Amino acid sequence: MSEKTARPPLEPHYDPWDIPNPSVWAQKRRLADAMRRVIAHMVLSDAPEEELSAAADALERYADRLASHPKLERVMGHAEAANAGNVAAFFDQSPLIGLANPLAPPLLIGRTGERTAAATGTFGYAYEGPPGHVHGGFVAAAFDEVLGYVQSLGGNPGMTGRLTVHYRKPTPLHVELRFEAELVRVEGRKIFTTCQLFAGDDLKAEAEGLFVSIPPERLRGLAQERATPR
């Protein structure tokens, strides 16, 4: 067995229950998981018209029910790892790693060393680009999230300044993937990172990310703008 396939599974990088109203978030995660299943089955479904119509009617009614309830004024924790500056922050609403976001595969991400991190995840048909393989845009988005996480090991929130992806081979669907990332160096406000993507021991893609450290008050200002009614 090779070095990569022998590595132990990742542990969650944050405590998903260290939040107000944990029972509410448990149901949000359950709902998000059910929605992922709907999306996964719908993409390839050859169900008859009446079945699809009934499903659409039910989902439209439920969307209206959800819309009638109050909305969160701000994201709980952070929606993006790079903005946290704290790798143990709460990320349930992230579109890549959020357990309560049905858009997320989700990826499981964790620290593996002082300046390194890894993530694992599986992409289904909803993320397909080339036949049987992950759309390159989702590969790039996953790189951005994992690199954003590893740059946070420096202790500062940042934003992506440049992301360069080298696609070596098509990335397969329905196979557990592993991202291995490193915080390479910091030069003033610039944070340099790298990451590799593997399916088993087969290298599929590589990326370099340049992040720019930003003052925490800048993020707080953006959060206040988001909370302002429009």
Short mmCIF file of C-alpha atoms in Angstrom, two decimals:
data_model
loop_
_atom_site.label_atom_id
_atom_site.label_comp_id
_atom_site.label_asym_id
_atom_site.label_seq_id
_atom_site.Cartn_x
_atom_site.Cartn_y
_atom_site.Cartn_z
CA MET A 1 0.00 0.00 0.00
CA SER A 2 1.39 3.40 -0.98
CA GLU A 3 2.00 6.35 1.29
CA LYS A 4 -1.07 8.25 0.12
CA THR A 5 -3.57 5.41 0.29
CA ALA A 6 -2.24 4.46 3.75
CA ARG A 7 -3.03 7.84 5.28
CA PRO A 8 -5.71 7.92 7.99
CA PRO A 9 -9.05 9.61 7.29
CA LEU A 10 -9.35 13.30 8.05
CA GLU A 11 -11.05 14.53 11.18
CA PRO A 12 -13.57 17.42 10.96
CA HIS A 13 -11.77 20.74 11.32
CA TYR A 14 -14.45 22.32 13.50
CA ASP A 15 -16.95 21.19 16.12
CA PRO A 16 -20.26 21.19 14.23
CA TRP A 17 -22.22 21.25 17.49
CA ASP A 18 -20.48 24.21 19.14
CA ILE A 19 -23.19 26.60 18.01
CA PRO A 20 -26.46 28.12 19.25
CA ASN A 21 -29.52 25.96 18.55
CA PRO A 22 -27.63 22.79 17.54
CA SER A 23 -30.88 20.88 17.01
CA VAL A 24 -31.96 23.43 14.38
CA TRP A 25 -28.65 23.04 12.55
CA ALA A 26 -28.99 19.26 12.73
CA GLN A 27 -32.24 19.56 10.78
CA LYS A 28 -30.66 22.03 8.34
CA ARG A 29 -27.94 19.47 7.61
CA ARG A 30 -30.54 16.75 7.22
CA LEU A 31 -32.51 18.93 4.80
CA ALA A 32 -29.36 19.81 2.84
CA ASP A 33 -28.47 16.13 2.53
CA ALA A 34 -31.97 15.31 1.28
CA MET A 35 -31.72 18.11 -1.28
CA ARG A 36 -28.37 16.73 -2.49
CA ARG A 37 -30.07 13.39 -3.04
CA VAL A 38 -32.88 15.05 -5.01
CA ILE A 39 -30.34 16.86 -7.19
CA ALA A 40 -28.28 13.70 -7.73
CA HIS A 41 -31.31 11.65 -8.78
CA MET A 42 -32.91 14.41 -10.84
CA VAL A 43 -29.88 14.96 -13.08
CA LEU A 44 -30.15 11.49 -14.63
CA SER A 45 -33.82 10.75 -13.94
CA ASP A 46 -35.95 9.35 -16.74
CA ALA A 47 -39.11 9.58 -14.65
CA PRO A 48 -42.42 10.20 -16.47
CA GLU A 49 -43.77 13.71 -16.89
CA GLU A 50 -46.42 13.33 -14.18
CA GLU A 51 -43.81 12.24 -11.63
CA LEU A 52 -41.58 15.20 -12.45
CA SER A 53 -44.56 17.55 -12.31
CA ALA A 54 -45.60 16.23 -8.89
CA ALA A 55 -42.07 16.65 -7.57
CA ALA A 56 -41.84 20.21 -8.92
CA ASP A 57 -45.21 21.09 -7.35
CA ALA A 58 -44.10 19.75 -3.97
CA LEU A 59 -40.76 21.55 -4.08
CA GLU A 60 -42.36 24.82 -5.15
CA ARG A 61 -44.78 24.61 -2.22
CA TYR A 62 -41.95 23.90 0.19
CA ALA A 63 -39.82 26.72 -1.22
CA ASP A 64 -42.72 29.08 -0.54
CA ARG A 65 -42.98 27.76 3.04
CA LEU A 66 -39.29 28.37 3.66
CA ALA A 67 -39.52 31.85 2.14
CA SER A 68 -42.24 32.77 4.65
CA HIS A 69 -39.89 32.37 7.63
CA PRO A 70 -37.38 34.96 8.91
CA LYS A 71 -33.92 34.91 7.36
CA LEU A 72 -30.51 34.97 9.03
CA GLU A 73 -29.05 38.47 8.89
CA ARG A 74 -25.55 37.06 8.60
CA VAL A 75 -23.79 33.82 7.80
CA MET A 76 -23.08 31.74 10.90
CA GLY A 77 -19.30 31.62 11.12
CA HIS A 78 -17.91 31.97 7.59
CA ALA A 79 -19.03 30.95 4.10
CA GLU A 80 -15.44 30.72 2.84
CA ALA A 81 -12.37 29.30 4.57
CA ALA A 82 -10.02 32.05 3.37
CA ASN A 83 -12.05 34.72 5.15
CA ALA A 84 -11.89 33.11 8.57
CA GLY A 85 -8.27 33.48 9.62
CA ASN A 86 -9.19 30.63 11.96
CA VAL A 87 -9.26 27.05 10.68
CA ALA A 88 -11.55 25.98 13.54
CA ALA A 89 -14.29 28.44 12.55
CA PHE A 90 -17.83 27.36 11.67
CA PHE A 91 -18.38 26.76 7.94
CA ASP A 92 -21.79 25.04 7.69
CA GLN A 93 -23.04 27.45 5.01
CA SER A 94 -20.03 27.18 2.70
CA PRO A 95 -20.90 26.14 -0.89
CA LEU A 96 -17.89 23.76 -0.87
CA ILE A 97 -17.57 22.38 2.65
CA GLY A 98 -20.85 23.37 4.31
CA LEU A 99 -22.88 20.52 5.78
CA ALA A 100 -25.97 22.74 5.70
CA ASN A 101 -25.51 23.93 2.11
CA PRO A 102 -27.01 21.58 -0.51
CA LEU A 103 -24.65 22.97 -3.17
CA ALA A 104 -21.65 21.54 -1.30
CA PRO A 105 -20.47 18.00 -2.19
CA PRO A 106 -19.40 18.52 0.74
CA LEU A 107 -15.63 18.37 1.12
CA LEU A 108 -14.11 17.33 4.44
CA ILE A 109 -11.09 19.47 5.18
CA GLY A 110 -8.55 19.38 7.99
CA ARG A 111 -5.12 20.45 9.11
CA THR A 112 -2.31 17.91 8.63
CA GLY A 113 0.68 19.93 9.87
CA GLU A 114 1.87 23.39 10.88
CA ARG A 115 1.64 24.63 7.27
CA THR A 116 -0.28 21.85 5.52
CA ALA A 117 -3.87 20.72 5.11
CA ALA A 118 -5.84 18.13 3.17
CA ALA A 119 -9.41 17.67 1.99
CA THR A 120 -11.39 14.69 0.75
CA GLY A 121 -14.66 14.49 -1.12
CA THR A 122 -16.62 12.83 -3.91
CA PHE A 123 -18.37 14.59 -6.80
CA GLY A 124 -21.49 13.05 -8.33
CA TYR A 125 -23.30 13.57 -11.62
CA ALA A 126 -24.51 17.03 -10.62
CA TYR A 127 -20.90 18.21 -11.05
CA GLU A 128 -20.22 16.52 -14.38
CA GLY A 129 -18.29 18.23 -17.18
CA PRO A 130 -16.58 15.79 -19.56
CA PRO A 131 -18.48 12.48 -19.60
CA GLY A 132 -17.87 10.68 -16.32
CA HIS A 133 -15.61 13.42 -14.98
CA VAL A 134 -15.81 16.53 -12.82
CA HIS A 135 -16.41 19.89 -14.49
CA GLY A 136 -13.18 21.90 -14.43
CA GLY A 137 -14.93 24.85 -12.83
CA PHE A 138 -15.81 22.78 -9.78
CA VAL A 139 -12.23 21.51 -9.59
CA ALA A 140 -11.04 25.13 -9.56
CA ALA A 141 -13.60 26.10 -6.92
CA ALA A 142 -12.49 23.21 -4.71
CA PHE A 143 -8.86 24.26 -5.10
CA ASP A 144 -9.80 27.81 -4.11
CA GLU A 145 -11.51 26.59 -0.95
CA VAL A 146 -8.71 24.23 0.12
CA LEU A 147 -6.02 26.82 -0.62
CA GLY A 148 -8.05 29.39 1.28
CA TYR A 149 -8.11 27.07 4.25
CA VAL A 150 -4.37 26.43 4.22
CA GLN A 151 -3.57 30.13 3.88
CA SER A 152 -5.58 30.67 7.08
CA LEU A 153 -2.94 28.67 8.95
CA GLY A 154 -1.04 31.96 8.98
CA GLY A 155 -3.72 33.36 11.27
CA ASN A 156 -5.02 36.11 8.97
CA PRO A 157 -8.14 36.31 6.84
CA GLY A 158 -7.44 36.77 3.15
CA MET A 159 -8.98 36.91 -0.29
CA THR A 160 -7.93 35.20 -3.48
CA GLY A 161 -5.68 37.41 -5.58
CA ARG A 162 -4.75 34.81 -8.18
CA LEU A 163 -5.59 31.15 -8.72
CA THR A 164 -3.67 29.10 -11.31
CA VAL A 165 -4.87 25.57 -12.07
CA HIS A 166 -2.94 22.98 -14.07
CA TYR A 167 -5.27 20.22 -15.25
CA ARG A 168 -3.11 17.11 -15.72
CA LYS A 169 -5.80 14.48 -16.30
CA PRO A 170 -9.61 14.38 -16.15
CA THR A 171 -10.90 14.10 -12.57
CA PRO A 172 -13.34 11.19 -12.14
CA LEU A 173 -16.83 11.32 -10.67
CA HIS A 174 -17.90 8.93 -7.87
CA VAL A 175 -14.32 8.44 -6.67
CA GLU A 176 -13.01 9.82 -3.39
CA LEU A 177 -10.58 12.62 -4.19
CA ARG A 178 -7.86 14.01 -1.98
CA PHE A 179 -6.47 17.54 -2.02
CA GLU A 180 -3.08 18.15 -0.37
CA ALA A 181 -2.22 21.80 0.26
CA GLU A 182 0.68 23.78 1.70
CA LEU A 183 1.24 27.32 2.92
CA VAL A 184 4.51 28.03 1.11
CA ARG A 185 5.51 31.52 2.26
CA VAL A 186 4.24 34.92 3.34
CA GLU A 187 5.58 38.19 1.92
CA GLY A 188 3.94 41.12 3.61
CA ARG A 189 0.25 40.90 2.78
CA LYS A 190 0.84 38.26 0.09
CA ILE A 191 0.32 34.60 1.02
CA PHE A 192 1.56 31.93 -1.40
CA THR A 193 0.02 28.45 -1.41
CA THR A 194 0.08 25.25 -3.48
CA CYS A 195 -2.19 22.22 -3.76
CA GLN A 196 -2.34 18.87 -5.55
CA LEU A 197 -5.42 16.80 -6.38
CA PHE A 198 -5.26 13.01 -6.37
CA ALA A 199 -7.63 10.16 -7.19
CA GLY A 200 -5.95 7.36 -5.30
CA ASP A 201 -2.26 7.90 -6.09
CA ASP A 202 -2.96 9.37 -9.53
CA LEU A 203 -2.24 13.10 -9.81
CA LYS A 204 -5.14 14.81 -11.57
CA ALA A 205 -4.47 18.53 -11.15
CA GLU A 206 -2.29 21.07 -9.37
CA ALA A 207 -2.85 24.66 -8.31
CA GLU A 208 -1.05 27.70 -6.96
CA GLY A 209 -2.91 30.36 -5.07
CA LEU A 210 -1.90 33.89 -4.15
CA PHE A 211 -3.98 35.33 -1.33
CA VAL A 212 -3.96 38.89 -0.04
CA SER A 213 -4.35 39.43 3.68
CA ILE A 214 -7.12 41.87 4.54
CA PRO A 215 -7.95 43.67 7.80
CA PRO A 216 -10.69 41.94 9.83
CA GLU A 217 -12.64 45.19 9.93
CA ARG A 218 -12.93 45.04 6.13
CA LEU A 219 -14.71 41.70 6.42
CA ARG A 220 -16.91 43.03 9.19
CA GLY A 221 -17.89 45.87 6.89
CA LEU A 222 -18.85 43.45 4.13
CA ALA A 223 -20.90 41.43 6.62
CA GLN A 224 -22.73 44.58 7.71
CA GLU A 225 -23.50 45.43 4.09
CA ARG A 226 -24.90 41.94 3.58
CA ALA A 227 -27.17 42.34 6.62
CA THR A 228 -28.54 45.69 5.41
CA PRO A 229 -32.08 45.28 4.02
CA ARG A 230 -32.36 46.03 0.31
#
